[in-house]
mmCIF file of C-alpha atoms and ligand atoms in Angstrom:
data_model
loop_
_atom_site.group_PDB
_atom_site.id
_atom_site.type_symbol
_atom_site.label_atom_id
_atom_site.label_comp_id
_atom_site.label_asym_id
_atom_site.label_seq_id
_atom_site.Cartn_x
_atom_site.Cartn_y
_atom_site.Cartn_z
ATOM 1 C CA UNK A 1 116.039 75.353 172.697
ATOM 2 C CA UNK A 2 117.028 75.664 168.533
ATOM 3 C CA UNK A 3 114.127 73.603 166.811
ATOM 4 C CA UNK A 4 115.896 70.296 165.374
ATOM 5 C CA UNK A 5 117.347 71.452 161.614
ATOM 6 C CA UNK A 6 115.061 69.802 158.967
ATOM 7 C CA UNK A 7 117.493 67.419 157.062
ATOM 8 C CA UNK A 8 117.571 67.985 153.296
ATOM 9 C CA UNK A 9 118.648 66.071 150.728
ATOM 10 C CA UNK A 10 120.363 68.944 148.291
ATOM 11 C CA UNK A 11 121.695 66.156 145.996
ATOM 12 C CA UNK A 12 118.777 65.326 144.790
ATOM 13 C CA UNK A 13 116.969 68.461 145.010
ATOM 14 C CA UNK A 14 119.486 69.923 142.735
ATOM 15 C CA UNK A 15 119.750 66.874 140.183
ATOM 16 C CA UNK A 16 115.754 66.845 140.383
ATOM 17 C CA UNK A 17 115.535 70.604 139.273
ATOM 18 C CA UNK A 18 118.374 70.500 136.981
ATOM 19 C CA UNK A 19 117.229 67.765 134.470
ATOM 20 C CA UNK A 20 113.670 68.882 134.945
ATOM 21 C CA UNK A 21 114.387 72.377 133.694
ATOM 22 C CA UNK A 22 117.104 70.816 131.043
ATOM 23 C CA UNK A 23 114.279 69.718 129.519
ATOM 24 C CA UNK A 24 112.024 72.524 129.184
ATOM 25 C CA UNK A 25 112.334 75.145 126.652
ATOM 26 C CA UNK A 26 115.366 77.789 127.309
ATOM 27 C CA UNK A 27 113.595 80.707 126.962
ATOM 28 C CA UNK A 28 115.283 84.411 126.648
ATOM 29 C CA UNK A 29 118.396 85.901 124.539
ATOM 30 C CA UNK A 30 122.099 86.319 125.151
ATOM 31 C CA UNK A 31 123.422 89.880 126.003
ATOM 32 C CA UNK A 32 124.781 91.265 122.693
ATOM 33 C CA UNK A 33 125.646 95.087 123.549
ATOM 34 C CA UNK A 34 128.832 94.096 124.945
ATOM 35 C CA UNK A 35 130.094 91.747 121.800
ATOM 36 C CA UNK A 36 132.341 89.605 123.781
ATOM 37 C CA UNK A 37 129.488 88.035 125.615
ATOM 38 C CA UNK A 38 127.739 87.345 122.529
ATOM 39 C CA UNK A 39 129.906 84.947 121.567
ATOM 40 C CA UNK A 40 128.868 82.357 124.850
ATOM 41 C CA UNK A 41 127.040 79.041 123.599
ATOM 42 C CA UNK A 42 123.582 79.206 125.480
ATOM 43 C CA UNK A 43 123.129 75.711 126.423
ATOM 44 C CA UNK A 44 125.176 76.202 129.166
ATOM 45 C CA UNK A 45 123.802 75.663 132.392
ATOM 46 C CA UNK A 46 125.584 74.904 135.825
ATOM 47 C CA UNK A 47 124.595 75.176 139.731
ATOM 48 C CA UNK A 48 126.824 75.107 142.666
ATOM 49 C CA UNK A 49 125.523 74.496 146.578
ATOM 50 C CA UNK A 50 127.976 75.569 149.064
ATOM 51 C CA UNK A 51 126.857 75.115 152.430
ATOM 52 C CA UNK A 52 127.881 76.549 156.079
ATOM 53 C CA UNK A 53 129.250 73.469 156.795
ATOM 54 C CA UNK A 54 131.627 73.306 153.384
ATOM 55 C CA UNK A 55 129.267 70.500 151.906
ATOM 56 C CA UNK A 56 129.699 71.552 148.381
ATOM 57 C CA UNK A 57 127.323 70.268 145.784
ATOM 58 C CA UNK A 58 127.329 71.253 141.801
ATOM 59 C CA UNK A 59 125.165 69.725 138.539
ATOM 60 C CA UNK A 60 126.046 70.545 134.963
ATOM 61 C CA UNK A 61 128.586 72.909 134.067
ATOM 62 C CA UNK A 62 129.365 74.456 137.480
ATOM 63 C CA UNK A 63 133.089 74.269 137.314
ATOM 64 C CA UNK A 64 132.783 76.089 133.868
ATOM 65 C CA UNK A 65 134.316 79.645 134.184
ATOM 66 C CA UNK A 66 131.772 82.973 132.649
ATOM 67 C CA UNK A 67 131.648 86.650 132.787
ATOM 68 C CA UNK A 68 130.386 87.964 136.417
ATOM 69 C CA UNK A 69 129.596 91.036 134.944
ATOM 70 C CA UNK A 70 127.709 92.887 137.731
ATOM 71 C CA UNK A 71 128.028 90.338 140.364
ATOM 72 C CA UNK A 72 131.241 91.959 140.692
ATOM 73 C CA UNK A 73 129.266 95.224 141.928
ATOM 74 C CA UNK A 74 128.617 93.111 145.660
ATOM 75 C CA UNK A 75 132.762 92.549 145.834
ATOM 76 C CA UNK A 76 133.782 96.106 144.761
ATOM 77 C CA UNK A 77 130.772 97.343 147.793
ATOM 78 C CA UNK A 78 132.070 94.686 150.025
ATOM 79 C CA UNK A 79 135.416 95.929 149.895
ATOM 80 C CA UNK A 80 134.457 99.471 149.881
ATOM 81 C CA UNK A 81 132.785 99.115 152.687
ATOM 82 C CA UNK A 82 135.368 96.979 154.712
ATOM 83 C CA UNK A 83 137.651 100.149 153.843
ATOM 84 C CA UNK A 84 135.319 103.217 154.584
ATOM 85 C CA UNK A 85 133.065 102.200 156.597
ATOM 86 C CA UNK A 86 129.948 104.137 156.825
ATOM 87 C CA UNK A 87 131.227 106.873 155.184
ATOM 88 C CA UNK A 88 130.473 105.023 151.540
ATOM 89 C CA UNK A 89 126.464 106.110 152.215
ATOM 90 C CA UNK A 90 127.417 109.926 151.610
ATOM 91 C CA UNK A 91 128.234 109.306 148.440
ATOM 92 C CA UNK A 92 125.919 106.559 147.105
ATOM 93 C CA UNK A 93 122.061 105.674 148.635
ATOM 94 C CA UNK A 94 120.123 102.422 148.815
ATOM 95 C CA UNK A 95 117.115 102.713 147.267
ATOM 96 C CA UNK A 96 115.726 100.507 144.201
ATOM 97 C CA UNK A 97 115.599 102.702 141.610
ATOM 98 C CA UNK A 98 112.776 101.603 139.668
ATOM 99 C CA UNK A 99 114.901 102.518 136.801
ATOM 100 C CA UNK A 100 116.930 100.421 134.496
ATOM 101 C CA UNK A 101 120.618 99.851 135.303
ATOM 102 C CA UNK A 102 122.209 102.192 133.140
ATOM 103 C CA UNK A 103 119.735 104.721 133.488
ATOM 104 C CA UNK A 104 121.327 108.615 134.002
ATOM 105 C CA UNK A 105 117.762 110.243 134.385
ATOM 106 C CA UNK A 106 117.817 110.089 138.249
ATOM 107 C CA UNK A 107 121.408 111.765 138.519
ATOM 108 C CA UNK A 108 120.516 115.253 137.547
ATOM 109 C CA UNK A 109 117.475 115.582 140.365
ATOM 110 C CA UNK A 110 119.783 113.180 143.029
ATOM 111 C CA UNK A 111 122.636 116.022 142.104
ATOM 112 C CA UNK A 112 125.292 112.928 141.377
ATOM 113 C CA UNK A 113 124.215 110.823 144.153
ATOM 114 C CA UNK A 114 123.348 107.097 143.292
ATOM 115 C CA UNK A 115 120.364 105.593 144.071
ATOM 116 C CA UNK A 116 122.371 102.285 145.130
ATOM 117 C CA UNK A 117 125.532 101.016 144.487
ATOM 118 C CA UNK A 118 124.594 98.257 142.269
ATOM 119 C CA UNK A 119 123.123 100.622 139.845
ATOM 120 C CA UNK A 120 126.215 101.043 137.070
ATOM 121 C CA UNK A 121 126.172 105.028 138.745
ATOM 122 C CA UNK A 122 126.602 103.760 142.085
ATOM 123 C CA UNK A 123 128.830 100.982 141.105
ATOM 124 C CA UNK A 124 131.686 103.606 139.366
ATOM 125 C CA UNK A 125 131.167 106.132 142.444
ATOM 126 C CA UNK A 126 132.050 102.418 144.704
ATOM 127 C CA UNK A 127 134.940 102.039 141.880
ATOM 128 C CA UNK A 128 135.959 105.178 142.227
ATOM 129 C CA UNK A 129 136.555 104.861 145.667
ATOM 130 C CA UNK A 130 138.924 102.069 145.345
ATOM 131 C CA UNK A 131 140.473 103.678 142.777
ATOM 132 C CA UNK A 132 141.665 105.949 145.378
ATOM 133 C CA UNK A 133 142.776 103.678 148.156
ATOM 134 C CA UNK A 134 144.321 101.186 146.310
ATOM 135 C CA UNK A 135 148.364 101.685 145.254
ATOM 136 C CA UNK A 136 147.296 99.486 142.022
ATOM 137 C CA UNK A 137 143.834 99.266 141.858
ATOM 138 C CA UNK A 138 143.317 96.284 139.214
ATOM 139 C CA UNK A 139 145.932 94.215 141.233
ATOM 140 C CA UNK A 140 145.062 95.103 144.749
ATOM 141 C CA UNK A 141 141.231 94.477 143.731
ATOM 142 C CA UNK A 142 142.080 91.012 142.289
ATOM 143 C CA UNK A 143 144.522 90.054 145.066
ATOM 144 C CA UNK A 144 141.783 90.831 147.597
ATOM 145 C CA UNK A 145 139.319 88.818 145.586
ATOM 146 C CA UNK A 146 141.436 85.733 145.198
ATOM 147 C CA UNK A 147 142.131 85.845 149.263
ATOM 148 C CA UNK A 148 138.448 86.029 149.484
ATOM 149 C CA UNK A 149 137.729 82.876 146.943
ATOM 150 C CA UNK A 150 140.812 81.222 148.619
ATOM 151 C CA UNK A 151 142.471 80.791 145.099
ATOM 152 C CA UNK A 152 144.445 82.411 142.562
ATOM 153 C CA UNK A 153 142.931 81.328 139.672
ATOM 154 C CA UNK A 154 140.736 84.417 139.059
ATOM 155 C CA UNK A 155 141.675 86.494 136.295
ATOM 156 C CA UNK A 156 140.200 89.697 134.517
ATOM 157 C CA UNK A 157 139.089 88.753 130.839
ATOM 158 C CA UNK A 158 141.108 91.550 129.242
ATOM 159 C CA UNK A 159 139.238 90.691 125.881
ATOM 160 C CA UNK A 160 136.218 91.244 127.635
ATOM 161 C CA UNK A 161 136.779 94.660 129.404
ATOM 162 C CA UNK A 162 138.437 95.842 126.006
ATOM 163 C CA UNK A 163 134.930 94.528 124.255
ATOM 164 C CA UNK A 164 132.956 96.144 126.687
ATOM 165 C CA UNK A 165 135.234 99.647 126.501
ATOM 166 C CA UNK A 166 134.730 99.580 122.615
ATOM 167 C CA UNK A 167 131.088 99.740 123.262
ATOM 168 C CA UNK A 168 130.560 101.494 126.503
ATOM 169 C CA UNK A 169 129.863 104.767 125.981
ATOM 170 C CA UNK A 170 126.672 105.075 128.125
ATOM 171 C CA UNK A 171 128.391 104.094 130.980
ATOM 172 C CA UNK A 172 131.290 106.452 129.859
ATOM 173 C CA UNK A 173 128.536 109.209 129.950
ATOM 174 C CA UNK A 174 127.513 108.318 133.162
ATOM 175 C CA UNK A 175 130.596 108.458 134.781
ATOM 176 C CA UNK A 176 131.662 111.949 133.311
ATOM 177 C CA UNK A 177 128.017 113.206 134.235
ATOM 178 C CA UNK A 178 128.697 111.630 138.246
ATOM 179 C CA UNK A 179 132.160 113.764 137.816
ATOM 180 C CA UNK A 180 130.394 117.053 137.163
ATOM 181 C CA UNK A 181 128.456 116.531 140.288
ATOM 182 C CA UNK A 182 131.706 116.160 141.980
ATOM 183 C CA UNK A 183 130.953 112.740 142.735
ATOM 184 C CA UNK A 184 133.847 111.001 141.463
ATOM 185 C CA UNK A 185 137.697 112.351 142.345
ATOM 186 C CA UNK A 186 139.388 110.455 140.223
ATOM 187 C CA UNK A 187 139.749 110.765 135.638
ATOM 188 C CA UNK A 188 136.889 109.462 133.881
ATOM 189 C CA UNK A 189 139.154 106.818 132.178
ATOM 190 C CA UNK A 190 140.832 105.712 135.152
ATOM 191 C CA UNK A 191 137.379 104.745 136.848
ATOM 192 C CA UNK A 192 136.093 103.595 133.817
ATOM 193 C CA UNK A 193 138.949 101.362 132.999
ATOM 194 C CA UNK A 194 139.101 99.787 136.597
ATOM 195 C CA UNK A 195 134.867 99.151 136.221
ATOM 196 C CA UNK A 196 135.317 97.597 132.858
ATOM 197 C CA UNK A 197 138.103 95.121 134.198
ATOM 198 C CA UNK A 198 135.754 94.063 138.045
ATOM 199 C CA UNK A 199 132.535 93.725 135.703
ATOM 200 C CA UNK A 200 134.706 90.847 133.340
ATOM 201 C CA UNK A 201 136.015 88.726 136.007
ATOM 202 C CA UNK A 202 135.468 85.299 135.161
ATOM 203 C CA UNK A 203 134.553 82.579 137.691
ATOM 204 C CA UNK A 204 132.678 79.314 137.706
ATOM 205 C CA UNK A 205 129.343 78.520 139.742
ATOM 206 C CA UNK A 206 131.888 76.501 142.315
ATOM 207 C CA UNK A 207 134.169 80.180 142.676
ATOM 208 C CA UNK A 208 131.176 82.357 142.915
ATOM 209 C CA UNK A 209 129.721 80.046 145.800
ATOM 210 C CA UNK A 210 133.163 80.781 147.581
ATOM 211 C CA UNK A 211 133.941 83.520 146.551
ATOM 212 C CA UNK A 212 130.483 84.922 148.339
ATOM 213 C CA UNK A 213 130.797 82.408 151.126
ATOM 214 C CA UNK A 214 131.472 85.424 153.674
ATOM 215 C CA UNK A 215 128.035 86.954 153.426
ATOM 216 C CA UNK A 216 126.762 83.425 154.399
ATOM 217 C CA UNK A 217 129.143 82.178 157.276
ATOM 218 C CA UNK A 218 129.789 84.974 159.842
ATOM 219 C CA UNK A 219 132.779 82.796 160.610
ATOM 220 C CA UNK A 220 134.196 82.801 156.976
ATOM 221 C CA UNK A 221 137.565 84.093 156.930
ATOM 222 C CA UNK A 222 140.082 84.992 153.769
ATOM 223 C CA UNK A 223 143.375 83.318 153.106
ATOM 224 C CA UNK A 224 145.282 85.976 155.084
ATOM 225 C CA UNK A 225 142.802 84.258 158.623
ATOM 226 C CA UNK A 226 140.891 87.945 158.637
ATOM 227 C CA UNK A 227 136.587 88.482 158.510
ATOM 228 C CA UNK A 228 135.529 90.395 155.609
ATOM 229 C CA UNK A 229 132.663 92.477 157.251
ATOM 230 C CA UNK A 230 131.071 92.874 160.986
ATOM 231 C CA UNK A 231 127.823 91.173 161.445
ATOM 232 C CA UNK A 232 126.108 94.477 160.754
ATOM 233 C CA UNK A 233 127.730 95.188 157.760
ATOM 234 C CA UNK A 234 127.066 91.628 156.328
ATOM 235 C CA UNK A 235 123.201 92.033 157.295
ATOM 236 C CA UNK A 236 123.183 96.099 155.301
ATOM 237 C CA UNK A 237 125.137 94.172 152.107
ATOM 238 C CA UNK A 238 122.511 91.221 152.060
ATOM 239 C CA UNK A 239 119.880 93.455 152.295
ATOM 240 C CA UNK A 240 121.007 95.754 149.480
ATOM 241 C CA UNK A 241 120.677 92.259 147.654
ATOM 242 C CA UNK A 242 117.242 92.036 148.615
ATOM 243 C CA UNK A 243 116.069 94.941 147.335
ATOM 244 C CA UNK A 244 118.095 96.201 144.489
ATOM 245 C CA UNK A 245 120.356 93.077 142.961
ATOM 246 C CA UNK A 246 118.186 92.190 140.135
ATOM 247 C CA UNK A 247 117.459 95.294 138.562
ATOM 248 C CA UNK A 248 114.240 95.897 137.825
ATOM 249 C CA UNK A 249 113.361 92.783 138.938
ATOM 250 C CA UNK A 250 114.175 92.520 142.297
ATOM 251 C CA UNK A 251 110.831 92.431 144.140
ATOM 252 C CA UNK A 252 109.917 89.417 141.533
ATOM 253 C CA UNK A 253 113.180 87.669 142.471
ATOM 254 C CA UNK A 254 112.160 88.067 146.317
ATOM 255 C CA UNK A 255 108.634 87.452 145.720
ATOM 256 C CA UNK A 256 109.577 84.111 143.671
ATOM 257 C CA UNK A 257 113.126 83.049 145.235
ATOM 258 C CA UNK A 258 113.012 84.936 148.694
ATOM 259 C CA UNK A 259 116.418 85.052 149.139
ATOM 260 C CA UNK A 260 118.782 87.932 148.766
ATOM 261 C CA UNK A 261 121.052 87.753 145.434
ATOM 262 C CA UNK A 262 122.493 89.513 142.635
ATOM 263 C CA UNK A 263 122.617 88.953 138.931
ATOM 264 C CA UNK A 264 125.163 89.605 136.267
ATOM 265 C CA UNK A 265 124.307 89.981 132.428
ATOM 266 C CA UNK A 266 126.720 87.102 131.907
ATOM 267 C CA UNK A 267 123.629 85.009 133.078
ATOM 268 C CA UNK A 268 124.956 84.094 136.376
ATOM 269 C CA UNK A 269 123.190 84.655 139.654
ATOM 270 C CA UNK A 270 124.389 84.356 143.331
ATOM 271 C CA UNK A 271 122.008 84.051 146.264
ATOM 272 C CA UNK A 272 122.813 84.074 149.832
ATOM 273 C CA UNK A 273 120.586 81.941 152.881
ATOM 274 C CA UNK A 274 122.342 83.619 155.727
ATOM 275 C CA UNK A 275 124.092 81.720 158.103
ATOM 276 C CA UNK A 276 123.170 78.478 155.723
ATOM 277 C CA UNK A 277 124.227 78.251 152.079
ATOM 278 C CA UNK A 278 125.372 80.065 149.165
ATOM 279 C CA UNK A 279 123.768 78.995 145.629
ATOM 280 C CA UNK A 280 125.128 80.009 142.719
ATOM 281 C CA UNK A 281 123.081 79.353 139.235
ATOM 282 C CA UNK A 282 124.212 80.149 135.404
ATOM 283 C CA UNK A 283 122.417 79.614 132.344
ATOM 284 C CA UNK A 284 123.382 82.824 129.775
ATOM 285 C CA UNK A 285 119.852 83.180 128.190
ATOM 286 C CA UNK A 286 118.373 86.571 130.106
ATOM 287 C CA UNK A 287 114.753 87.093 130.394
ATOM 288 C CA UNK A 288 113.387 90.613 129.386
ATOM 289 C CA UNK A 289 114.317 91.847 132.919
ATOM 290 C CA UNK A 290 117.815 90.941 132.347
ATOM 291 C CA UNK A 291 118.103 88.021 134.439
ATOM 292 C CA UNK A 292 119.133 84.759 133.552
ATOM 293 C CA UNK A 293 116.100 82.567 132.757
ATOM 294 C CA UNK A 294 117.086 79.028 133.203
ATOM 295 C CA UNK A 295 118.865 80.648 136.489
ATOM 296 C CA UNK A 296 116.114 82.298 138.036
ATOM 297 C CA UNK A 297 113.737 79.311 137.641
ATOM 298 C CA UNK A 298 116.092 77.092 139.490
ATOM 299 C CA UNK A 299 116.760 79.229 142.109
ATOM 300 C CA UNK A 300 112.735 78.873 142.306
ATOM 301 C CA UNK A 301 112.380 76.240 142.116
ATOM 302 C CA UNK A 302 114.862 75.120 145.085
ATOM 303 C CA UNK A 303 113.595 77.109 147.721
ATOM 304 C CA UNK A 304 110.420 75.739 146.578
ATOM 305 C CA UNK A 305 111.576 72.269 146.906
ATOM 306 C CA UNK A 306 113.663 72.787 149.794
ATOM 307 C CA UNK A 307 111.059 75.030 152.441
ATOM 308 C CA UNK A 308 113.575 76.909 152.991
ATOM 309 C CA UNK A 309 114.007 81.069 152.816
ATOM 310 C CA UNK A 310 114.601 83.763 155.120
ATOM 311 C CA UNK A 311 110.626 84.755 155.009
HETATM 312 N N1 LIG B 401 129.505 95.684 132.559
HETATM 313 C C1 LIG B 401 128.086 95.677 132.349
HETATM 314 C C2 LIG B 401 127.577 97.080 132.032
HETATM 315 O O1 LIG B 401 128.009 98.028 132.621
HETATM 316 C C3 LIG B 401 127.433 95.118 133.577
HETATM 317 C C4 LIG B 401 126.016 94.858 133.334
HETATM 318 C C5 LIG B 401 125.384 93.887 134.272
HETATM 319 O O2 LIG B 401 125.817 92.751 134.455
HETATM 320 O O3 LIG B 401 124.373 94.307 134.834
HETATM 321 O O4 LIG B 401 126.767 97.264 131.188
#
């Protein structure tokens, strides 16, 4: 017999948390290297509970749309993966890197194969990919997204991925460097272009929780009635989480939050209870690691509160 579900007040867990951390100091420092996301007032702070059963809770400025930056990276996988199947892992591996997430030092001795694919090598090689299935990539990939979030209200920031292109010439260099390797079929620009326009998605706290909603539910389906992923797949993606979504700061993020996530530079941060909830949290001030501050202290903070994580 299942032992009897512990029942848990989220409401006030969340409003608790929320005007307890309000009033602390908001440590950290917006992203500046892309100059776009520089421009984002900092006291912004929002949290959005979406729950197995659809109870949806959010504090603060949940319904406020930001830059997903490399949050994206899980969708772009997701897809990839719904596409190719197990073929993806010839061309990109799933280690933590130990290495920051722009780093090209590990390419040369890998010979062009990325460590994982949220690393920004592993994410072009996953862009790249769908850059050669789709007719239109930037359409098909947003179509596909807003089927997934069950709205069409998601839009690419084009001022964003033109900021970010102005700027991006690391991640220019790494994709050129992949191509020598023979890891990436398609032009430089074209992959490039389509990874500039996934990373600036915005979204809100209450679109992320949706949009993600199928690596919580194994009964979520998209507006077109189909699964995203087998149960399998869902349990390899969640695990990738796990272990390599907050850079180099993922074993903290388990060790503190115990759930599996990912974290964008726009200061947002998705987490996934399986078969529960998805939690999405967004404050833009990012600690040294990268990760939202305000975000990563909530997130804490909840499973804290709430006893709950998959340990
Ligand atoms: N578009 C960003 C970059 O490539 C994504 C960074 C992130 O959120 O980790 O630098």
């Amino acid at each position: 017999m299942k032992p009897e579900e512990k029942i848990i007040d989220y409401k006030s867990i969340l409003d608790n948390i929320y005007s307890s951390i309000s009033q602390e100091e908001n440590k950290g420092a917006i992203a500046t290297y892309i100059p776009e996301l520089a421009k984002i007032e900092s006291a912004n702070f929002g949290v959005c509970l979406l729950t197995r059963k659809n109870e949806e809770f959010g504090v603060g400025n949940w319904q406020v749309k930001f830059s997903i930056q490399s949050i994206s990276k899980v969708l772009s996988l997701s897809l990839a993966y719904q596409i190719f199947g197990d073929k993806i892992w010839e061309r990109v591996d799933v280690e933590p890197s130990g290495t920051p997430f722009n780093s090209l030092v590990q390419l040369e001795s890998d010979h062009g194969i990325p460590r994982n694919p949220f690393m920004n090598s592993g994410a072009m090689v996953i862009c790249d990919m769908l850059v050669s299935y789709y007719k239109n990539p930037k359409e098909d990939f947003l179509s596909a997204i807003r089927e997934l979030c069950h709205s069409s209200e998601i839009n690419y920031s084009e001022t964003v991925a033109k900021s970010e292109a102005s700027v991006g010439y690391r991640n220019k260099a790494l994709c050129n460097f992949i191509k020598s390797f023979g890891n990436i079929e398609n032009e430089p620009e074209e992959v490039l272009d389509f990874y500039f326009h996934i990373c600036s998605i915005e979204m809100s706290c209450q679109e992320l929780s949706r949009v993600f909603m199928f690596l919580a539910n194994p009964n979520f389906t998209t507006t077109k009635g189909t699964k995203v992923l087998s149960l399998s797949q869902t349990k390899r993606v969640n695990a990738i989480m796990q272990t390599c979504g907050f850079y180099d700061e993922s074993g903290e993020f388990s060790f503190r939050v115990g759930l599996p996530g990912k974290s964008g530079v726009g200061g947002g941060i998705v987490a996934i209870y399986p078969e529960k909830y998805c939690i999405t949290a967004w404050s833009p001030k990012l600690n040294e690691k990268g990760n939202s501050y305000r975000g990563m202290k909530f997130l804490e903070e909840f499973t804290t509160k709430t006893e709950q994580s998959i340990f």
